[in-house]
Coordinates of C-alpha atoms (C1' of nucleotides) in Angstrom, one line a residue:
Chain A
M1223 CA 36.8 98.5 187.8
A1224 CA 34.9 100.9 190.3
H1225 CA 38.2 102.3 191.8
V1226 CA 39.9 104.2 189.0
A1227 CA 42.8 105.7 191.5
N1228 CA 44.7 108.2 189.1
D1229 CA 43.2 110.9 186.6
D1230 CA 46.5 110.2 184.7
P1231 CA 46.0 106.3 183.4
T1232 CA 49.8 106.4 182.4
S1233 CA 52.3 106.5 185.0
P1234 CA 55.8 108.2 185.0
V1235 CA 57.6 105.5 184.3
Q1236 CA 55.2 104.8 181.5
R1237 CA 55.4 108.7 179.9
E1238 CA 59.2 108.3 180.3
R1239 CA 58.7 104.4 178.4
R1240 CA 56.9 106.5 175.8
T1241 CA 59.4 108.9 175.5
R1242 CA 62.1 106.7 175.0
I1243 CA 59.8 104.6 172.3
L1244 CA 59.8 108.7 170.2
D1245 CA 63.7 109.5 170.6
A1246 CA 64.1 106.4 169.2
T1247 CA 61.3 106.5 166.4
I1248 CA 63.1 109.8 165.4
A1249 CA 66.9 108.5 165.5
L1250 CA 66.2 105.8 162.9
A1251 CA 63.9 107.6 160.8
S1252 CA 66.8 110.9 160.4
Q1253 CA 69.6 108.4 159.7
G1254 CA 67.8 106.0 157.6
G1255 CA 64.4 107.0 157.2
F1256 CA 60.6 105.6 156.6
D1257 CA 62.5 101.9 156.1
A1258 CA 64.5 102.4 158.5
V1259 CA 61.6 103.0 161.5
Q1260 CA 61.0 98.8 161.8
M1261 CA 59.4 98.0 164.7
R1262 CA 61.7 95.4 166.2
T1263 CA 64.7 97.8 166.3
V1264 CA 62.8 100.4 167.7
A1265 CA 61.6 98.0 170.0
E1266 CA 65.2 96.8 171.2
Q1267 CA 66.0 100.7 170.3
A1268 CA 64.0 101.7 173.6
D1269 CA 64.2 98.6 175.7
V1270 CA 61.8 97.2 175.4
A1271 CA 59.8 94.4 174.3
L1272 CA 57.7 94.2 171.1
G1273 CA 55.0 93.4 172.5
T1274 CA 54.9 96.5 174.5
L1275 CA 56.1 98.8 171.4
Y1276 CA 52.2 97.5 170.0
R1277 CA 50.9 98.9 173.2
Y1278 CA 51.4 101.9 172.9
F1279 CA 51.8 102.4 169.4
P1280 CA 48.7 100.1 167.6
S1281 CA 50.9 100.0 164.0
K1282 CA 53.8 101.7 162.9
I1283 CA 51.9 105.0 161.5
H1284 CA 50.8 105.5 164.7
L1285 CA 53.9 105.6 165.7
L1286 CA 55.4 108.0 162.9
V1287 CA 53.0 110.1 163.0
S1288 CA 52.8 110.5 166.9
A1289 CA 56.1 111.3 166.7
L1290 CA 55.6 113.6 164.2
G1291 CA 52.8 115.5 166.2
R1292 CA 55.4 115.7 169.0
E1293 CA 57.5 117.5 166.8
F1294 CA 54.8 119.7 165.3
E1295 CA 53.9 121.1 169.4
R1296 CA 57.7 121.3 170.5
A1297 CA 57.7 124.2 166.9
D1298 CA 54.1 125.0 168.1
A1299 CA 55.6 126.0 172.2
A1300 CA 58.4 126.8 170.4
M1301 CA 56.8 129.4 168.1
A1302 CA 53.5 131.1 170.7
D1303 CA 56.9 132.1 172.9
N1304 CA 57.6 134.7 170.9
P1305 CA 55.1 136.9 168.3
V1306 CA 56.2 136.5 164.6
P1307 CA 58.5 138.7 163.1
G1308 CA 56.5 140.5 159.3
D1309 CA 54.5 143.3 158.5
T1310 CA 52.0 141.4 156.6
Q1311 CA 49.7 138.3 157.0
A1312 CA 51.7 136.5 153.8
D1313 CA 55.2 137.5 155.1
R1314 CA 54.2 136.7 158.5
V1315 CA 53.0 133.2 157.4
N1316 CA 56.1 132.4 154.8
H1317 CA 57.9 133.0 157.9
V1318 CA 56.0 130.3 159.6
L1319 CA 56.4 128.2 156.9
N1320 CA 60.1 128.8 156.1
R1321 CA 61.2 128.2 159.6
L1322 CA 58.9 124.2 159.5
T1323 CA 60.0 123.9 156.2
R1324 CA 63.9 124.5 157.0
G1325 CA 63.4 122.6 160.4
L1326 CA 62.9 119.2 158.0
Q1327 CA 65.4 119.8 155.0
D1328 CA 68.1 119.6 157.4
D1329 CA 67.3 115.8 158.0
Q1330 CA 65.7 114.4 154.3
H1331 CA 65.1 111.1 156.5
L1332 CA 63.7 111.7 159.2
T1333 CA 60.8 114.4 156.7
E1334 CA 60.6 111.2 154.2
A1335 CA 60.0 109.0 157.4
L1336 CA 57.0 111.8 159.0
T1337 CA 56.1 113.0 155.9
R1338 CA 55.4 109.4 154.1
A1339 CA 53.9 108.0 157.3
F1340 CA 51.4 111.1 157.4
M1341 CA 50.3 110.6 154.3
F1342 CA 50.0 106.6 153.9
A1343 CA 48.1 107.1 157.0
D1344 CA 44.1 105.4 156.9
R1345 CA 41.5 106.3 159.2
S1346 CA 41.9 104.6 162.0
A1347 CA 44.7 107.5 162.6
R1348 CA 42.8 109.7 162.3
Q1349 CA 42.8 110.9 165.4
E1350 CA 47.1 111.3 165.3
I1351 CA 46.2 112.9 161.6
Q1352 CA 43.3 115.3 162.9
G1353 CA 46.0 116.5 166.3
V1354 CA 48.4 117.0 163.7
G1355 CA 46.2 119.1 161.2
Q1356 CA 45.2 121.3 164.2
L1357 CA 48.4 121.9 165.2
L1358 CA 49.0 122.6 162.0
V1359 CA 46.1 125.8 161.2
R1360 CA 46.8 126.9 164.9
M1361 CA 50.5 128.3 163.8
L1362 CA 49.0 129.4 160.8
T1363 CA 46.6 131.3 162.1
R1364 CA 48.4 132.9 164.6
A1365 CA 50.9 134.2 161.5
M1366 CA 48.3 135.8 159.8
R1367 CA 46.2 137.3 162.9
P1368 CA 48.9 137.8 166.4
G1369 CA 47.1 137.5 169.8
A1370 CA 43.6 138.0 167.8
T1371 CA 41.1 134.6 167.2
A1372 CA 40.9 133.3 164.5
S1373 CA 37.6 132.9 162.0
D1374 CA 36.1 130.4 160.5
E1375 CA 37.0 131.8 157.0
D1376 CA 40.7 131.9 158.7
R1377 CA 41.0 128.4 158.7
A1378 CA 39.5 128.0 156.0
I1379 CA 42.5 130.2 154.6
A1380 CA 44.8 128.4 156.7
R1381 CA 44.6 124.7 155.9
V1382 CA 44.2 125.5 152.7
I1383 CA 47.9 126.8 152.7
G1384 CA 48.6 123.7 154.8
D1385 CA 47.6 121.4 151.8
V1386 CA 50.5 122.7 149.7
W1387 CA 52.6 122.5 152.1
L1388 CA 52.2 119.1 153.1
A1389 CA 52.1 118.4 149.1
A1390 CA 55.0 120.4 148.1
L1391 CA 56.1 118.6 151.1
M1392 CA 56.0 115.0 149.1
A1393 CA 57.3 116.3 146.2
W1394 CA 60.9 117.5 147.6
V1395 CA 61.1 115.0 149.3
N1396 CA 60.2 112.5 145.7
G1397 CA 62.6 114.5 144.7
R1398 CA 60.2 116.2 142.5
S1399 CA 60.8 119.5 143.2
S1400 CA 64.3 121.0 144.5
A1401 CA 64.3 122.7 147.9
E1402 CA 64.3 125.8 146.2
E1403 CA 61.6 125.1 143.7
T1404 CA 59.3 123.9 146.9
S1405 CA 60.0 127.5 148.5
A1406 CA 58.6 129.3 145.5
H1407 CA 55.8 127.3 144.9
M1408 CA 55.0 127.7 148.2
E1409 CA 55.3 131.5 148.6
R1410 CA 53.5 131.5 145.6
A1411 CA 50.5 130.1 146.7
V1412 CA 50.8 132.2 150.0
R1413 CA 50.5 134.8 147.8
L1414 CA 47.7 133.9 145.9
V1415 CA 45.5 133.0 149.1
L1416 CA 46.1 136.1 151.0
R1417 CA 45.7 138.8 149.4
Chain B
M826 CA 71.7 94.4 120.6
A827 CA 72.3 96.6 117.7
H828 CA 68.5 95.6 115.0
V829 CA 66.0 97.8 116.7
A830 CA 63.5 95.9 114.6
N831 CA 60.0 97.7 116.6
D832 CA 59.9 101.3 117.8
D833 CA 57.6 100.0 120.2
P834 CA 59.1 97.7 122.3
T835 CA 55.5 96.2 123.3
S836 CA 53.8 93.5 120.8
P837 CA 50.1 93.6 121.3
V838 CA 50.2 89.9 123.6
Q839 CA 52.6 92.3 125.8
R840 CA 49.6 95.3 125.8
E841 CA 47.2 93.2 126.5
R842 CA 48.5 91.2 129.2
R843 CA 49.5 95.4 131.1
T844 CA 45.2 95.2 130.5
R845 CA 44.3 92.9 132.3
I846 CA 46.5 93.4 134.7
L847 CA 46.0 97.0 135.4
D848 CA 41.6 95.8 134.7
A849 CA 42.6 92.9 137.6
T850 CA 44.0 95.8 140.0
I851 CA 41.2 98.3 139.8
A852 CA 38.7 95.6 140.4
L853 CA 39.7 94.3 144.0
A854 CA 40.7 97.9 144.3
S855 CA 37.0 98.4 143.8
Q856 CA 35.8 96.1 146.5
G857 CA 38.1 95.8 149.2
G858 CA 40.9 99.0 148.6
F859 CA 44.4 99.2 149.2
D860 CA 44.8 96.0 151.2
A861 CA 42.8 93.9 148.9
V862 CA 44.8 94.8 145.7
Q863 CA 47.3 91.7 147.4
M864 CA 49.7 91.3 144.4
R865 CA 49.1 87.3 144.6
T866 CA 45.5 88.0 143.6
V867 CA 46.6 90.5 141.2
A868 CA 48.4 88.1 139.4
E869 CA 46.0 84.9 140.0
Q870 CA 42.9 87.0 138.4
A871 CA 45.4 88.5 135.8
D872 CA 46.1 85.1 134.8
V873 CA 49.4 86.5 134.7
A874 CA 52.4 84.8 136.5
L875 CA 53.8 86.7 140.0
G876 CA 57.4 87.1 138.6
T877 CA 55.2 88.6 135.2
L878 CA 53.6 90.8 137.5
Y879 CA 56.5 92.5 139.0
R880 CA 57.8 92.4 135.5
Y881 CA 55.3 94.7 134.2
F882 CA 54.7 96.8 137.6
P883 CA 58.3 96.8 139.7
S884 CA 56.4 97.2 143.2
K885 CA 52.6 97.8 144.4
I886 CA 53.1 100.9 144.5
H887 CA 54.1 101.1 141.1
L888 CA 51.2 99.7 139.8
L889 CA 48.5 101.8 141.9
V890 CA 49.6 104.6 140.4
S891 CA 50.1 103.5 137.0
A892 CA 46.2 102.4 137.2
L893 CA 45.2 105.5 139.0
G894 CA 47.7 107.1 136.0
R895 CA 45.1 105.1 133.3
E896 CA 41.6 106.3 134.9
F897 CA 42.7 110.2 134.9
E898 CA 44.1 109.6 131.1
R899 CA 40.5 108.0 130.7
A900 CA 38.7 111.1 132.3
D901 CA 41.6 113.5 130.8
A902 CA 40.7 111.8 126.9
A903 CA 36.6 112.3 128.2
M904 CA 36.6 116.1 129.1
A905 CA 39.6 117.0 126.5
D906 CA 35.7 116.2 123.8
N907 CA 33.3 118.6 124.2
P908 CA 34.6 122.0 126.3
V909 CA 34.0 122.2 129.8
P910 CA 30.6 124.3 131.0
G911 CA 30.4 127.6 133.4
D912 CA 30.8 131.3 132.5
T913 CA 33.9 131.8 135.2
Q914 CA 37.3 130.2 135.6
A915 CA 36.2 129.6 139.3
D916 CA 32.9 127.8 138.0
R917 CA 35.0 125.9 135.2
V918 CA 37.6 124.8 137.1
N919 CA 34.7 123.3 139.7
H920 CA 32.8 121.6 137.4
V921 CA 36.2 119.5 136.3
L922 CA 37.1 119.0 140.9
N923 CA 33.2 117.8 140.7
R924 CA 33.3 115.3 137.6
L925 CA 36.9 113.6 139.2
T926 CA 35.6 114.3 142.5
R927 CA 32.6 112.3 142.3
G928 CA 33.5 109.9 139.7
L929 CA 36.0 108.7 142.9
Q930 CA 33.4 109.4 145.3
D931 CA 31.0 107.0 143.8
D932 CA 33.5 104.3 145.3
Q933 CA 35.1 104.8 147.9
H934 CA 37.0 101.6 148.7
L935 CA 39.2 102.7 144.6
T936 CA 39.5 106.4 145.5
E937 CA 40.7 104.8 149.1
A938 CA 43.4 102.9 147.2
L939 CA 45.1 105.0 144.3
T940 CA 45.1 108.1 146.9
R941 CA 46.8 106.0 149.4
A942 CA 49.1 104.7 146.6
F943 CA 50.1 108.2 145.2
M944 CA 50.5 109.7 148.9
F945 CA 53.0 106.7 150.1
A946 CA 55.0 106.6 146.5
D947 CA 57.8 107.2 147.2
R948 CA 61.6 108.7 144.5
S949 CA 61.0 105.3 142.8
A950 CA 57.8 106.2 141.1
R951 CA 58.4 109.7 140.6
Q952 CA 57.4 109.3 136.7
E953 CA 53.8 108.1 137.5
I954 CA 53.3 110.3 140.0
Q955 CA 54.9 113.1 137.7
G956 CA 52.7 112.0 135.3
V957 CA 49.4 112.1 137.0
G958 CA 50.6 115.2 138.3
Q959 CA 50.9 116.9 134.8
L960 CA 47.0 115.3 133.2
L961 CA 45.5 117.3 136.3
V962 CA 47.4 120.1 136.1
R963 CA 46.0 120.2 132.0
M964 CA 42.8 119.3 133.2
L965 CA 42.5 122.5 135.6
T966 CA 44.6 124.7 132.8
R967 CA 41.9 124.1 130.2
A968 CA 39.0 124.5 132.2
M969 CA 40.9 128.0 132.9
R970 CA 41.5 128.9 129.3
P971 CA 39.8 126.8 127.2
G972 CA 41.2 126.5 123.7
A973 CA 44.5 128.6 125.0
T974 CA 47.6 127.2 126.2
A975 CA 48.3 128.3 129.6
S976 CA 51.0 130.4 131.1
D977 CA 53.3 129.5 133.9
E978 CA 51.5 131.0 136.3
D979 CA 48.3 129.3 135.5
R980 CA 50.2 125.6 136.0
A981 CA 51.1 127.4 138.9
I982 CA 47.6 128.1 140.2
A983 CA 46.7 124.5 139.2
R984 CA 49.3 122.7 141.0
V985 CA 47.9 124.7 144.0
I986 CA 44.6 123.2 143.6
G987 CA 45.3 120.0 142.8
D988 CA 47.8 119.8 145.7
V989 CA 44.5 120.8 147.8
W990 CA 42.1 119.1 146.0
L991 CA 43.9 116.0 147.0
A992 CA 44.4 117.3 150.5
A993 CA 40.9 117.6 150.5
L994 CA 40.1 113.8 149.2
M995 CA 42.4 112.4 151.2
A996 CA 40.6 113.7 154.6
W997 CA 37.7 112.4 152.9
V998 CA 38.6 109.1 152.1
N999 CA 40.2 109.0 156.3
G1000 CA 37.0 110.1 157.0
R1001 CA 38.5 113.1 158.5
S1002 CA 35.7 114.8 156.2
S1003 CA 32.3 114.7 154.8
A1004 CA 31.2 114.3 151.4
E1005 CA 29.9 118.2 151.9
E1006 CA 32.8 119.2 153.9
T1007 CA 35.0 117.9 151.0
S1008 CA 33.6 119.9 147.9
A1009 CA 32.8 123.3 150.5
H1010 CA 35.9 123.4 151.3
M1011 CA 37.3 123.2 147.3
E1012 CA 35.2 125.6 146.7
R1013 CA 36.3 127.8 149.0
A1014 CA 40.2 126.7 148.1
V1015 CA 39.2 127.4 144.4
R1016 CA 37.5 131.3 145.2
L1017 CA 40.8 131.9 146.8
V1018 CA 42.9 131.4 144.5
L1019 CA 41.0 132.1 141.4
R1020 CA 40.4 135.5 141.6
Chain C
dG417 C1' 53.9 90.0 203.8
dC418 C1' 50.6 88.2 200.4
dC419 C1' 47.4 88.0 197.0
dA420 C1' 45.3 89.9 192.5
dT421 C1' 45.3 91.8 188.5
dG422 C1' 47.5 94.3 184.5
dA423 C1' 52.0 95.3 182.8
dT424 C1' 55.9 93.8 180.7
dA425 C1' 59.4 90.3 178.9
dG426 C1' 60.4 87.2 174.7
dG427 C1' 60.0 84.6 171.9
dA428 C1' 57.4 81.7 167.6
dA429 C1' 53.7 82.6 164.3
dC430 C1' 52.0 84.5 160.7
dA431 C1' 51.0 87.6 156.3
dC432 C1' 52.0 89.4 153.0
dG433 C1' 54.9 92.8 149.0
dT434 C1' 59.0 91.3 147.0
dT435 C1' 62.9 88.1 145.3
dC436 C1' 65.0 84.2 143.1
dC437 C1' 65.7 80.5 140.9
dA438 C1' 64.5 76.6 137.8
dC439 C1' 62.2 75.4 133.9
dT440 C1' 59.0 76.5 129.5
dT441 C1' 56.9 78.6 125.8
dC442 C1' 57.3 81.9 122.0
dG443 C1' 59.2 84.1 118.6
dA444 C1' 62.5 86.6 115.5
dG445 C1' 66.5 85.1 112.2
dA446 C1' 70.2 82.4 110.1
Chain D
dT1063 C1' 63.6 74.9 110.5
dC1064 C1' 66.3 75.3 113.8
dT1065 C1' 68.7 77.8 117.2
dC1066 C1' 68.9 81.7 120.4
dG1067 C1' 67.7 84.5 123.6
dA1068 C1' 64.4 86.7 126.3
dA1069 C1' 59.4 86.8 128.0
dG1070 C1' 56.9 84.0 131.2
dT1071 C1' 55.2 79.9 134.8
dG1072 C1' 54.8 77.8 139.1
dG1073 C1' 56.5 78.1 143.2
dA1074 C1' 59.7 78.2 147.0
dA1075 C1' 61.8 81.6 150.5
dC1076 C1' 62.7 85.9 152.4
dG1077 C1' 61.7 90.1 155.7
dT1078 C1' 59.1 92.9 158.2
dG1079 C1' 54.9 94.4 160.1
dT1080 C1' 51.8 92.0 163.5
dT1081 C1' 49.7 88.8 166.4
dC1082 C1' 49.2 85.6 170.7
dC1083 C1' 51.0 83.2 173.7
dT1084 C1' 52.8 82.1 178.3
dA1085 C1' 55.8 83.4 182.2
dT1086 C1' 57.6 86.8 185.0
dC1087 C1' 57.9 91.7 187.4
dA1088 C1' 55.6 95.2 189.7
dT1089 C1' 51.7 97.6 192.2
dG1090 C1' 47.5 98.9 195.2
dG1091 C1' 44.7 97.0 198.2
dC1092 C1' 43.6 93.8 202.5

DNA sequence: GCCATGATAGGAACACGTTCCACTTCGAGA
DNA sequence: TCTCGAAGTGGAACGTGTTCCTATCATGGC
């Protein structure tokens, strides 16, 4: 107990297990959405015992929100490399949102699984949810002020836009609005808030 | 089949059963939140067989979203009677939101149950969700333009505000923001959109 | 090399949403 | 009043998320 041999409590083997689990989650979600992500199936496909899966992710919701977090981290890293095109704040923010939206709308099942998990999550997944929210705000504020640090006001605006984006995504996933309506709604919201 | 004796397919007894079921749902939700609303318990408390409960509401989600709809209808009716106070659009909209928010924040368990059900709902509950969304938009547009009919632009703005409100409510329910932060975030969003 | 300890495997068991079935009750039309 | 179909009852059964238990395995310290 007193001797900590390693700062990082996870060994390479464990990191690789975690990756396998998240990969299996994404694959199953892409294939059949939220319902297809069954804990027994994830465990089997990741070649891991059910108990081990639960040791890594304490619930299905944690698992799916963590998967969403990994996807967002990838998107964030990809967008951090080259600057967002566009002349105005609204243009750049819309570009980021369109990129995120398109990436998701190409895979409706995956989107449905990740969105619903995010929406359904309760306090126990607070940390994971907060991580996803911060990534979203980070991507949006970077589009608003490339290269500069964002003010509190900027972050509040980004959060509003993120809220609307999530709601719009949910409406799309639930078949209440088409892809066109969704992006129109988003652009209108961005135009309203960023002016 | 050819003879329809009654426009309304539900008898008074059935309406009363439906009311009992929704009452039991609200009571259980107030008491212990989403998890406490168990279908067997609802059926028992409403003095109805489990199969009958499922005949009235095809899933727990439908049940809870319908309960939310009934609450919103009540709020809508209550607010339709006397005009919303406030000099500007933003003032009146904030008033409506505060009223809705306070009504919900007084009962955190109920809010958690209804919000999470609304968020988790899938396409099969599309109709119920849409009803709730329309009620929210109706309450907001009435605050924006008392006595007048709302334009498409008005409705789009109201929808944006409704989106942010739901997201803020979710953040509050999940313990990611305090009641004060929630209302501050809401007021800021309204100020951004309505100017 | 050997041991202690934590991680993993394998699988049974439990809870709750959901489905199904056999039977009963109710109410409208002949 | 009788009959018939729809609605309701009571309860068994099933699926999937979650928990738990025991045996096995791997690893770091002696």
